[in-house]
Coordinates of C-alpha atoms (C1' of nucleotides) in Angstrom, one line a residue:
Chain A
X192 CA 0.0 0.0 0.0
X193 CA 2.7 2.7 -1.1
X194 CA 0.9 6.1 -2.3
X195 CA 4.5 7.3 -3.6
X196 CA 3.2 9.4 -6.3
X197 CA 6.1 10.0 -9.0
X198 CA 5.8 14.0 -8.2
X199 CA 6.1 13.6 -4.3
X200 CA 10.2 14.2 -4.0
X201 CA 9.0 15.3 -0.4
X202 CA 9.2 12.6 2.0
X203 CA 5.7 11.8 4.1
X204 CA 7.9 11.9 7.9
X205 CA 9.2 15.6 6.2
X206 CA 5.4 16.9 5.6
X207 CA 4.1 16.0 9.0
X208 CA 8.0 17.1 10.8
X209 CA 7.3 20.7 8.5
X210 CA 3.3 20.9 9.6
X211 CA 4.3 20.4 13.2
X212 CA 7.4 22.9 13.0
X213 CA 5.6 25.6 10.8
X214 CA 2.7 25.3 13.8
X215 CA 5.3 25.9 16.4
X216 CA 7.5 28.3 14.9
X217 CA 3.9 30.5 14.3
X218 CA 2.8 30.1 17.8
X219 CA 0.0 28.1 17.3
X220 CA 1.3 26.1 19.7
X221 CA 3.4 27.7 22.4
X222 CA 6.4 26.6 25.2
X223 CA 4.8 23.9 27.0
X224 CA 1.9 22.4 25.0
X225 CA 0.8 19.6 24.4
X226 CA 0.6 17.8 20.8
X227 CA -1.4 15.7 19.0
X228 CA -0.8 12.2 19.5
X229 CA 1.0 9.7 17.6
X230 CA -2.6 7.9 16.5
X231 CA -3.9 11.2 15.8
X232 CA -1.3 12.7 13.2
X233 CA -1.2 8.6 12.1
X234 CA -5.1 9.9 11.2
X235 CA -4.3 13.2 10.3
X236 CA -2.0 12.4 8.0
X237 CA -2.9 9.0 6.7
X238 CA 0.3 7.3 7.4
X239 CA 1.9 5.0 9.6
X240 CA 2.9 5.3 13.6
X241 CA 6.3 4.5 12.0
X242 CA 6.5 7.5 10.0
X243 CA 5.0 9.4 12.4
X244 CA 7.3 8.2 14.7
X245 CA 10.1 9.1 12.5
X246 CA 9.3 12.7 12.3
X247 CA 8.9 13.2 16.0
X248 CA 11.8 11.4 17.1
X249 CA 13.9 13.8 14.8
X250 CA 12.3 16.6 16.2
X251 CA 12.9 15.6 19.8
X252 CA 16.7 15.0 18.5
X253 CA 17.0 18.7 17.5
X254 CA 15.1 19.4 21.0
X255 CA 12.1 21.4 19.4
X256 CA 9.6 19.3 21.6
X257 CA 10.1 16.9 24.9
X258 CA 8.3 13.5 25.0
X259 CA 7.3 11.5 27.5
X260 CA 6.4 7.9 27.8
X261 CA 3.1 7.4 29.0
X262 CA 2.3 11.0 28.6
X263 CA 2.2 12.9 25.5
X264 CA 4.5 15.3 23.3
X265 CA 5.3 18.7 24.1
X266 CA 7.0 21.8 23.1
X267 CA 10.2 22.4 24.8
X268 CA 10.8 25.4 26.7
X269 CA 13.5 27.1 24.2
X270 CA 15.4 28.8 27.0
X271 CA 18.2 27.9 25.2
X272 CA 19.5 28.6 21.9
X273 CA 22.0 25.7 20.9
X274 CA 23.2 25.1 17.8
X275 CA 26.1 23.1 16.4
X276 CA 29.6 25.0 16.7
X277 CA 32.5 23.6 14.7
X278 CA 35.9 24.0 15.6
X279 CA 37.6 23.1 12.1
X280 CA 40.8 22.5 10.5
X281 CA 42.2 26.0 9.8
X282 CA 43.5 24.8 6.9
X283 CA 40.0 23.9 5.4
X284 CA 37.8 27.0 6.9
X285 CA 40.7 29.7 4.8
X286 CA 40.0 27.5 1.7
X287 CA 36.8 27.4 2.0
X288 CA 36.8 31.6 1.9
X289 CA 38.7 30.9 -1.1
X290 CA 41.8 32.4 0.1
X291 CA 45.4 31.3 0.6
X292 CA 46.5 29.4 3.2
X293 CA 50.4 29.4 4.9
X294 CA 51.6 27.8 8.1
X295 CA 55.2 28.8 9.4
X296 CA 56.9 26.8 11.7
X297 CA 58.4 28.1 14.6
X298 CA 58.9 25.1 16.9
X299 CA 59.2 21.5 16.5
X300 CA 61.0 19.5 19.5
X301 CA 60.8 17.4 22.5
X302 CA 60.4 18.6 26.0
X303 CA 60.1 17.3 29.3
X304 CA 57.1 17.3 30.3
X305 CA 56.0 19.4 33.9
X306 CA 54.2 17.8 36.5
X307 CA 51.3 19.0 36.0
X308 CA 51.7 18.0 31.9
X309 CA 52.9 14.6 32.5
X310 CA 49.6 14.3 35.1
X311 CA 46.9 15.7 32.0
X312 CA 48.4 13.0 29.8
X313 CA 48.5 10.5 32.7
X314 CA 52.0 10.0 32.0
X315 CA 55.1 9.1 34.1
X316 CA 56.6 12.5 35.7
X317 CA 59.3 13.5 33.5
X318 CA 58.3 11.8 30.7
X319 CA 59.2 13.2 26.8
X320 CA 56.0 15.4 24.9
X321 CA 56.6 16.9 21.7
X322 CA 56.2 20.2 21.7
X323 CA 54.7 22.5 18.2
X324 CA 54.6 25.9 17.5
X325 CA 52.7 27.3 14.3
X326 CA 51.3 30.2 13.1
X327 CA 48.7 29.9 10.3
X328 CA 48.5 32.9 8.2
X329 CA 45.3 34.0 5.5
X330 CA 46.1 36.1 2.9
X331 CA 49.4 36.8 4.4
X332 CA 48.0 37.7 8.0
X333 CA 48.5 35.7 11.0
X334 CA 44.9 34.5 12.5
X335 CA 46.2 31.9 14.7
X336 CA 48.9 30.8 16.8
X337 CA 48.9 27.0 17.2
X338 CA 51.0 26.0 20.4
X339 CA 50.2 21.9 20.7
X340 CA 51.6 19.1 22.7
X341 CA 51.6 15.7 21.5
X342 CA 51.7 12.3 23.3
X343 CA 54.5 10.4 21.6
X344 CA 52.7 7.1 22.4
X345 CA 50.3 8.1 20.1
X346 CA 52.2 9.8 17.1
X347 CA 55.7 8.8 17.3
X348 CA 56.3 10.2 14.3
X349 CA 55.3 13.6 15.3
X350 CA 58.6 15.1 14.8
X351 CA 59.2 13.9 11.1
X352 CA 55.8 15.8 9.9
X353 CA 56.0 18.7 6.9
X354 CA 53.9 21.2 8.2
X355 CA 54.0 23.3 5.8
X356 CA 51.9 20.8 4.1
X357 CA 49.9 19.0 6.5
X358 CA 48.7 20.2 9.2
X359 CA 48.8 18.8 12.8
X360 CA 45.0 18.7 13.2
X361 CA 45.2 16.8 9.4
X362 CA 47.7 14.3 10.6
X363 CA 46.8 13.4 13.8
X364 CA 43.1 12.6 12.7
X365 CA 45.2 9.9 10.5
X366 CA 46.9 8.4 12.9
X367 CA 44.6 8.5 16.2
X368 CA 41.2 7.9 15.1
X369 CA 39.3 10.9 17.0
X370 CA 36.9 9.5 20.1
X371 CA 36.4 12.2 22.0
X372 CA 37.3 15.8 22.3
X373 CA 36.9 18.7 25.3
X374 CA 37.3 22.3 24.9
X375 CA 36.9 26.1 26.2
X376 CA 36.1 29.3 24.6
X377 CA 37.7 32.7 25.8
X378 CA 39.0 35.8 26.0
X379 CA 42.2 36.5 27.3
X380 CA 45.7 38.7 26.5
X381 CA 47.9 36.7 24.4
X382 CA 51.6 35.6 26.4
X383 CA 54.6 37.4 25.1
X384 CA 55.8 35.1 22.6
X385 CA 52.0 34.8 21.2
X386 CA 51.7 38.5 20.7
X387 CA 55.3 38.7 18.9
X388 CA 54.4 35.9 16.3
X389 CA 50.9 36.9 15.8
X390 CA 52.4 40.6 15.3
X391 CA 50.4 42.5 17.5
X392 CA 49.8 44.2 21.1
X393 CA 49.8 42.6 24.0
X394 CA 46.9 44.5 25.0
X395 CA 44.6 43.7 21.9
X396 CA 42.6 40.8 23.0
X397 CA 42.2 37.3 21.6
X398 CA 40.1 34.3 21.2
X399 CA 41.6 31.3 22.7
X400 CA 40.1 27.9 22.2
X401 CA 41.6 25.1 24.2
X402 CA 41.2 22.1 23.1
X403 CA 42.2 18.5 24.1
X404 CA 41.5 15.3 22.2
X405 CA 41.6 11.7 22.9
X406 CA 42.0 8.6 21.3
X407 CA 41.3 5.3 22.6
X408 CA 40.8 6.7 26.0
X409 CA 44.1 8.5 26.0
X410 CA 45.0 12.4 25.4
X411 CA 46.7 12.5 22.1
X412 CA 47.1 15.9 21.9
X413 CA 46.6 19.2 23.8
X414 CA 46.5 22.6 21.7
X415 CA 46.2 26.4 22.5
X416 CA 44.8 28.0 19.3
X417 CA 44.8 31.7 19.8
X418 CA 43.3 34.3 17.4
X419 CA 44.2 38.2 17.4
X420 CA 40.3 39.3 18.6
X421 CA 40.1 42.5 15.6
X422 CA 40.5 39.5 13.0
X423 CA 38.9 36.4 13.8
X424 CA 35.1 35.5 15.2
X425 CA 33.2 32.3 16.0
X426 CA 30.0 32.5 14.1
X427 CA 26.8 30.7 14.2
X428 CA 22.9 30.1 13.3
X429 CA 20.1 28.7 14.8
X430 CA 16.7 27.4 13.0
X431 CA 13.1 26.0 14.6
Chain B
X120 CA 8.8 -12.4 16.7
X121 CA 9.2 -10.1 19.1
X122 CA 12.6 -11.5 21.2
X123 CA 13.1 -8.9 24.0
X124 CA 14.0 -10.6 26.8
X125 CA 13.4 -8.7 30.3
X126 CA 16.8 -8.1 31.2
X127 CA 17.3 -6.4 28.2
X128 CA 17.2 -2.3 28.7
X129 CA 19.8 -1.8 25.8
X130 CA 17.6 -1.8 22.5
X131 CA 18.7 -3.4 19.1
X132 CA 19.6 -0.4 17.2
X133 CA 21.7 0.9 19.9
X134 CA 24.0 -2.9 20.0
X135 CA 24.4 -1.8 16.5
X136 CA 25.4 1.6 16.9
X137 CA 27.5 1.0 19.5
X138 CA 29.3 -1.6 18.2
X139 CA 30.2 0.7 14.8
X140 CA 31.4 3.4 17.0
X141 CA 33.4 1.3 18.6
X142 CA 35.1 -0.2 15.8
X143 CA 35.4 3.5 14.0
X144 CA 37.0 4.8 17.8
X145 CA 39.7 1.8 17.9
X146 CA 41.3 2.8 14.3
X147 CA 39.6 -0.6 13.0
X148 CA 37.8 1.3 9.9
X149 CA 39.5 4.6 9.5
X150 CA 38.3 7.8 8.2
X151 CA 37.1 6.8 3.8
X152 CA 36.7 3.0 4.5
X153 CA 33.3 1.2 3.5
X154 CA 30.8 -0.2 6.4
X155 CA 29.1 -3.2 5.9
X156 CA 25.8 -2.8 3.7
X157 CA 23.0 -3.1 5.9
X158 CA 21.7 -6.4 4.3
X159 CA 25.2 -7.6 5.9
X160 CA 24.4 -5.9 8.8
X161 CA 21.1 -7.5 9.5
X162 CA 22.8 -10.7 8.9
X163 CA 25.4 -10.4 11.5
X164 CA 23.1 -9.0 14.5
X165 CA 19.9 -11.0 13.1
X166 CA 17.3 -7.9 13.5
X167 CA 15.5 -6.1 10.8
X168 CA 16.8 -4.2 8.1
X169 CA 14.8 -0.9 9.4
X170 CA 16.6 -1.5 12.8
X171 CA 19.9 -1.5 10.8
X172 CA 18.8 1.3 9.2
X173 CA 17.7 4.0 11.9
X174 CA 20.9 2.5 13.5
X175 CA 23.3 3.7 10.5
X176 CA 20.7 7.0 10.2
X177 CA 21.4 8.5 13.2
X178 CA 25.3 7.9 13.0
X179 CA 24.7 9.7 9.8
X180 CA 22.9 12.8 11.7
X181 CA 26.2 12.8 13.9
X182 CA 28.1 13.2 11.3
X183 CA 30.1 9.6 12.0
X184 CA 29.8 8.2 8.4
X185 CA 28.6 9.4 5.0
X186 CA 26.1 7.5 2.8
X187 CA 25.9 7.5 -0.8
X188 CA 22.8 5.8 -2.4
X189 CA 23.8 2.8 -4.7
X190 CA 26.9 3.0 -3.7
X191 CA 27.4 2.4 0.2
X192 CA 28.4 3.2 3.7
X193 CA 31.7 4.7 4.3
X194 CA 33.3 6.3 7.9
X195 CA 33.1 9.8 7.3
X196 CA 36.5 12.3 7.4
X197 CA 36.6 13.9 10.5
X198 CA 38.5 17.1 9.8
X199 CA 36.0 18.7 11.7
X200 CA 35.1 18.9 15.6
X201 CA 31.3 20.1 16.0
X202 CA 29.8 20.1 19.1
X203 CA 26.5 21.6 19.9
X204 CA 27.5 24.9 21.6
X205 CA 24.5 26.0 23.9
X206 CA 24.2 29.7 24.7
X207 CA 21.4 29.8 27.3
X208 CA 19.3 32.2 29.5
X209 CA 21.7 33.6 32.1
X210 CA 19.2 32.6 34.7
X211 CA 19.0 29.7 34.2
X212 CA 23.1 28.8 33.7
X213 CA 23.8 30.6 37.3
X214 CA 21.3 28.5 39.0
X215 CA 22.4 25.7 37.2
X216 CA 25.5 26.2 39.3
X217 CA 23.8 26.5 42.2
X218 CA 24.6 30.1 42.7
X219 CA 22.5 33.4 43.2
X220 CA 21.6 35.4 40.0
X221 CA 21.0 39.1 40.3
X222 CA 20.1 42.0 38.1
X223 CA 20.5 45.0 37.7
X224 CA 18.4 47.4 35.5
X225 CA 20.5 50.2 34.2
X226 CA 18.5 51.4 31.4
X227 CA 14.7 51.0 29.6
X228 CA 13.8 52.9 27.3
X229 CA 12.3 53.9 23.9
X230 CA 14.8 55.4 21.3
X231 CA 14.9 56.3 17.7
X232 CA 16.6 53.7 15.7
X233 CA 19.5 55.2 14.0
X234 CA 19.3 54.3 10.0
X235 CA 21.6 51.4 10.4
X236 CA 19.1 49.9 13.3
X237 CA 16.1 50.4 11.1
X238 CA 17.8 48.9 8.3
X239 CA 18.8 45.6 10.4
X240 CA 14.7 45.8 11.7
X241 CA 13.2 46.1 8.2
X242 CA 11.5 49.0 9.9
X243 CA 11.3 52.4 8.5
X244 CA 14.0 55.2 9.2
X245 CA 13.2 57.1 12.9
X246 CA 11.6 54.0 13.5
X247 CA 11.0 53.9 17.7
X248 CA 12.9 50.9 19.2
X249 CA 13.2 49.8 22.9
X250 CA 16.1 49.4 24.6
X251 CA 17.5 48.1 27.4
X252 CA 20.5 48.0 29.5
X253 CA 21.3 44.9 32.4
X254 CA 23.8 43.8 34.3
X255 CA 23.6 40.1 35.8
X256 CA 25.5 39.0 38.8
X257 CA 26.4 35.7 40.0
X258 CA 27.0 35.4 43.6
X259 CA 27.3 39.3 43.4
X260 CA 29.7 39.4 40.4
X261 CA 29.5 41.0 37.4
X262 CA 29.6 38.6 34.9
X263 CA 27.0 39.8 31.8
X264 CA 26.1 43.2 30.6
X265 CA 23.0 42.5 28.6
X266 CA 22.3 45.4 26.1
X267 CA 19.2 44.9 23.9
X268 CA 17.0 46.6 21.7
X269 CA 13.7 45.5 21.0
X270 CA 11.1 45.5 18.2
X271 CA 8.1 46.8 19.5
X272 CA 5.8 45.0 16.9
X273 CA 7.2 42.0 18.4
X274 CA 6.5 42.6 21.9
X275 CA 5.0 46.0 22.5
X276 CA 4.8 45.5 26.4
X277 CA 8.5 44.9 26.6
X278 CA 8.8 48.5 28.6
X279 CA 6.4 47.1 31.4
X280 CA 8.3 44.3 32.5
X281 CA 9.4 43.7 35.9
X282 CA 13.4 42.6 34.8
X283 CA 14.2 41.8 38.3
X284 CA 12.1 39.0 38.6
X285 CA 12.4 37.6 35.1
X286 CA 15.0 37.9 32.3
X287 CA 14.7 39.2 28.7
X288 CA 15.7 36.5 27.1
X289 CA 12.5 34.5 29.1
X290 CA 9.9 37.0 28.3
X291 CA 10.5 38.0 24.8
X292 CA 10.9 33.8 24.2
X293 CA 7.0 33.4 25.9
X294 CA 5.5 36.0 23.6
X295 CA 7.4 35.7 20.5
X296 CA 8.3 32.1 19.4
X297 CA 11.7 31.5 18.6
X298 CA 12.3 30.5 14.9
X299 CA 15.8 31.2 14.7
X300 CA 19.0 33.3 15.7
X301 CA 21.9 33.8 14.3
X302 CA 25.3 34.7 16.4
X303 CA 28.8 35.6 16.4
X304 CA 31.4 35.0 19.0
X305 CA 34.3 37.2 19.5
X306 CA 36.9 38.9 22.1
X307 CA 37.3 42.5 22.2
X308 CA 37.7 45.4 24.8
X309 CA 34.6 46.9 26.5
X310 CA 33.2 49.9 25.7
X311 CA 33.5 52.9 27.9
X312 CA 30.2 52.1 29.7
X313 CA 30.5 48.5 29.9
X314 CA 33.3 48.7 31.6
X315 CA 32.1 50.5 34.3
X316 CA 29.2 48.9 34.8
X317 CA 30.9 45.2 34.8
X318 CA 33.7 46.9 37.2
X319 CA 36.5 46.2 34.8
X320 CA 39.3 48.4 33.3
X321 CA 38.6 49.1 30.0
X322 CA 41.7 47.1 29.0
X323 CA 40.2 44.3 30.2
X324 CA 39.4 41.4 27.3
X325 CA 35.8 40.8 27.4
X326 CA 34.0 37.3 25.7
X327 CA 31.1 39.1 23.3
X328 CA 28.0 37.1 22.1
X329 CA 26.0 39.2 19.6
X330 CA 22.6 37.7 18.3
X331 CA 19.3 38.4 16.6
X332 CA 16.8 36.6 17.1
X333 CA 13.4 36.0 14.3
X334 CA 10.2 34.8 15.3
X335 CA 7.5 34.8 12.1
X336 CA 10.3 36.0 9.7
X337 CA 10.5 39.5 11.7
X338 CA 13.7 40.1 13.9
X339 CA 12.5 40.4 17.4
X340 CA 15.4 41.5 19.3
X341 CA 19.0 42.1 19.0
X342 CA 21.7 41.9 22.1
X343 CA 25.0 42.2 22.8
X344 CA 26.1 40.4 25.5
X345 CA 29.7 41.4 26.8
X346 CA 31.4 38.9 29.4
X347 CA 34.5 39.8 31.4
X348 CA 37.2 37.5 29.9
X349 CA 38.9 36.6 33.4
X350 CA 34.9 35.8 34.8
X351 CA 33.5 34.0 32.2
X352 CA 34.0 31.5 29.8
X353 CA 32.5 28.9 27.2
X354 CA 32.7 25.3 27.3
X355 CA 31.7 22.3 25.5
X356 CA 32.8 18.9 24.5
X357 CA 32.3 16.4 21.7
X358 CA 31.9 12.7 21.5
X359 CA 32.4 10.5 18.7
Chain C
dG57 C1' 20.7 -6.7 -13.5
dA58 C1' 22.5 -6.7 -9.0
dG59 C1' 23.5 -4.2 -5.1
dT60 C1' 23.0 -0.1 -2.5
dG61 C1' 20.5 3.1 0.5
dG62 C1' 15.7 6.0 1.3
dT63 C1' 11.2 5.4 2.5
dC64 C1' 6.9 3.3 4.0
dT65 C1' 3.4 0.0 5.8
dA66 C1' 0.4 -2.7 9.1
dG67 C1' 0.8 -4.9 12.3
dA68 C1' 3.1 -6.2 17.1
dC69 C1' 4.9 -6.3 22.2
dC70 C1' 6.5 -3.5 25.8
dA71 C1' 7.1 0.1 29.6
dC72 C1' 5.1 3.8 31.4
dC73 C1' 1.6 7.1 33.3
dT74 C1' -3.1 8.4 34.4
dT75 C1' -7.5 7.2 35.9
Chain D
dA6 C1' -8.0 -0.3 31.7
dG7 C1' -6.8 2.7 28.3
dG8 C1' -3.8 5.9 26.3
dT9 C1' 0.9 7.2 25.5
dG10 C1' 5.5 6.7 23.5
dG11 C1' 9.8 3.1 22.5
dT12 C1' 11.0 -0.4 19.9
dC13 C1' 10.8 -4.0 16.4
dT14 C1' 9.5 -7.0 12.3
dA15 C1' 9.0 -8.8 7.5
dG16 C1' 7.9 -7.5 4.0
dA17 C1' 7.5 -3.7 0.1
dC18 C1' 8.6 -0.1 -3.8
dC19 C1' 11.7 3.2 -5.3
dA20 C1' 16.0 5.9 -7.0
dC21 C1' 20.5 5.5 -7.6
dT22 C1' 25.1 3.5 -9.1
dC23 C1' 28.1 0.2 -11.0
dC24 C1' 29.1 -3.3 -14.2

DNA sequence: GAGTGGTCTAGACCACCTT
DNA sequence: AGGTGGTCTAGACCACTCC
């Protein structure tokens, strides 16, 4: 019993996941109410609970409405705005701008790691970390300052990378399949050294993201990415 | 042939999920490689192919692996770390922490939109706009000067509010239904009056949220919300 | 034509909540 | 007991890609 007619490109679970958003971004229905039923849009509608289902679940994924067994469906309380921010490869974002892309090296070496290193990467006090500094440029100007340090067990080769082709984000997503990543957003003065490379003030503020990512339940890698705040912004949307 | 046996809380589609992100976490299929089909996947597990499917769907919405119809399944390339960044009513985020939320009203009032404000509110030039100005303390510290202007079309009582008791961001979210917002993220030093009412120097690197928010196509508000750098700071994490 | 994923159905059993 | 959502099945038709 398929009604696919050949002009329908619009999935069924799409028409009733569109009807209910359309009703909620109008107000029709408001914080807090309650919906139809899945046996009454499986009316409505003339489909199956499946497909209804379908287009509630998805809904309840992108937390437009709260369900609850035994209960009913309801519109969330938006008292949140969320959306999906992506921390990218700098590499790709600048190429996707369509402009040029250049990373200079500054460091590349092995360090002894300080207590309180060798404790984030639950490593033996003492023990070796490579140690990378980079500055990515777009169009020529510096808009970050990459200062990473990398667990050896994890990327012995490390060391031996061309950076000026690769870079570290690039290869380490090779070699240490990505499970899990943690990170903070602020607003700080950049350190001496970050200010010199990035060629500006140390009074002009910056965008730091901290970042540290693991693989296989171990940090592989722990980076400071800091951006000159006049030339570099996180941006995002938002859509019911 | 239902075959859920009572000590079973972990459903079908999740054993398959699960054991895919595994085997994508522990480097056993790397970023490019092809899945199983889901025929073979309904083999191995012995459940039905629309279990498989919702399974392999929602890595999909996650962004773990890229499908390609007629062709096949394949881990996607994770050059990119999204995570959904939540930016949330102040209220709420302080008592979250368990801590005392304040606020203090520094300004509300009706203004005449300069030709640039107009422009952004698709309302005509020497339109009237409200505005407002709000500080919000946590545990008695500065942490969030709130400075809004509002669309009175949108919410024409905005002036009579009572913004000790209840936030902006609540109200205007009760009577004009969210549809979406769009936002940028950036550090930069505090204006002259910022500064002075978050009890900072104005050298002082502050975090800086801007949004607009639309509800029925029609912007309802815009805000800039300016967040001491050294008080304040954004945080998120991301799971493969 | 064979294999893939995209969608859909008409049932089903279950856990849960309200009455 | 009756309504709700959560999950699952064993089929089905379709569009697409590759050979």
């Amino acid at each position: 019993m398929v009604r696919k007619s050949p002009a329908s490109p619009e999935p069924q679970y799409l028409k009733v996941q569109n009807h209910l958003r359309e009703r909620i971004a109008s107000g029709h229905w408001v914080a807090g109410d309650l919906l139809p039923s899945e046996a009454e849009l499986v009316q409505t509608f003339g489909v199956s609970r499946m497909t209804v289902n379908r287009a509630l679940r998805e809904l309840h994924q992108e937390g437009l409405i709260e369900r609850v067994q035994g209960v009913g469906t309801f519109v969330a309380q938006l008292h949140r705005i969320s959306s999906t921010l992506t921390v990218r490869d700098v590499h790709d974002e600048i190429a996707e701008r369509g402009h040029r892309h250049e990373a200079v090296l500054h460091r590349l070496e092995t360090l002894k790691a300080t207590a309180e290193q060798a404790a984030e990467f639950e490593l033996p006090a003492g023990a070796e970390l490579f140690h990378s500094v980079i500055v990515h440029l777009e169009n020529g100007v510096a808009i970050q300052c990459e200062d990473r340090l990398v667990n050896p067990l994890c990327a012995p080769d490390y060391l031996a990378q061309d950076f000026s082709q690769s870079t570290p984000t690039h290869y380490l997503l090779q070699v240490a399949p990505l499970s899990e990543a943690r990170y903070t957003i602020e607003s700080t003065l950049p350190s001496e050294s970050e200010a010199k490379l990035l060629g500006i003030s140390r009074r002009d503020p910056c965008l730091v993201v901290k970042r540290s990512t693991l693989s296989r339940g171990r940090i592989v890698t722990t980076v400071r990415l800091t951006h000159p705040g006049s030339r570099y912004l996180l941006q995002g949307s938002f859509q019911a």
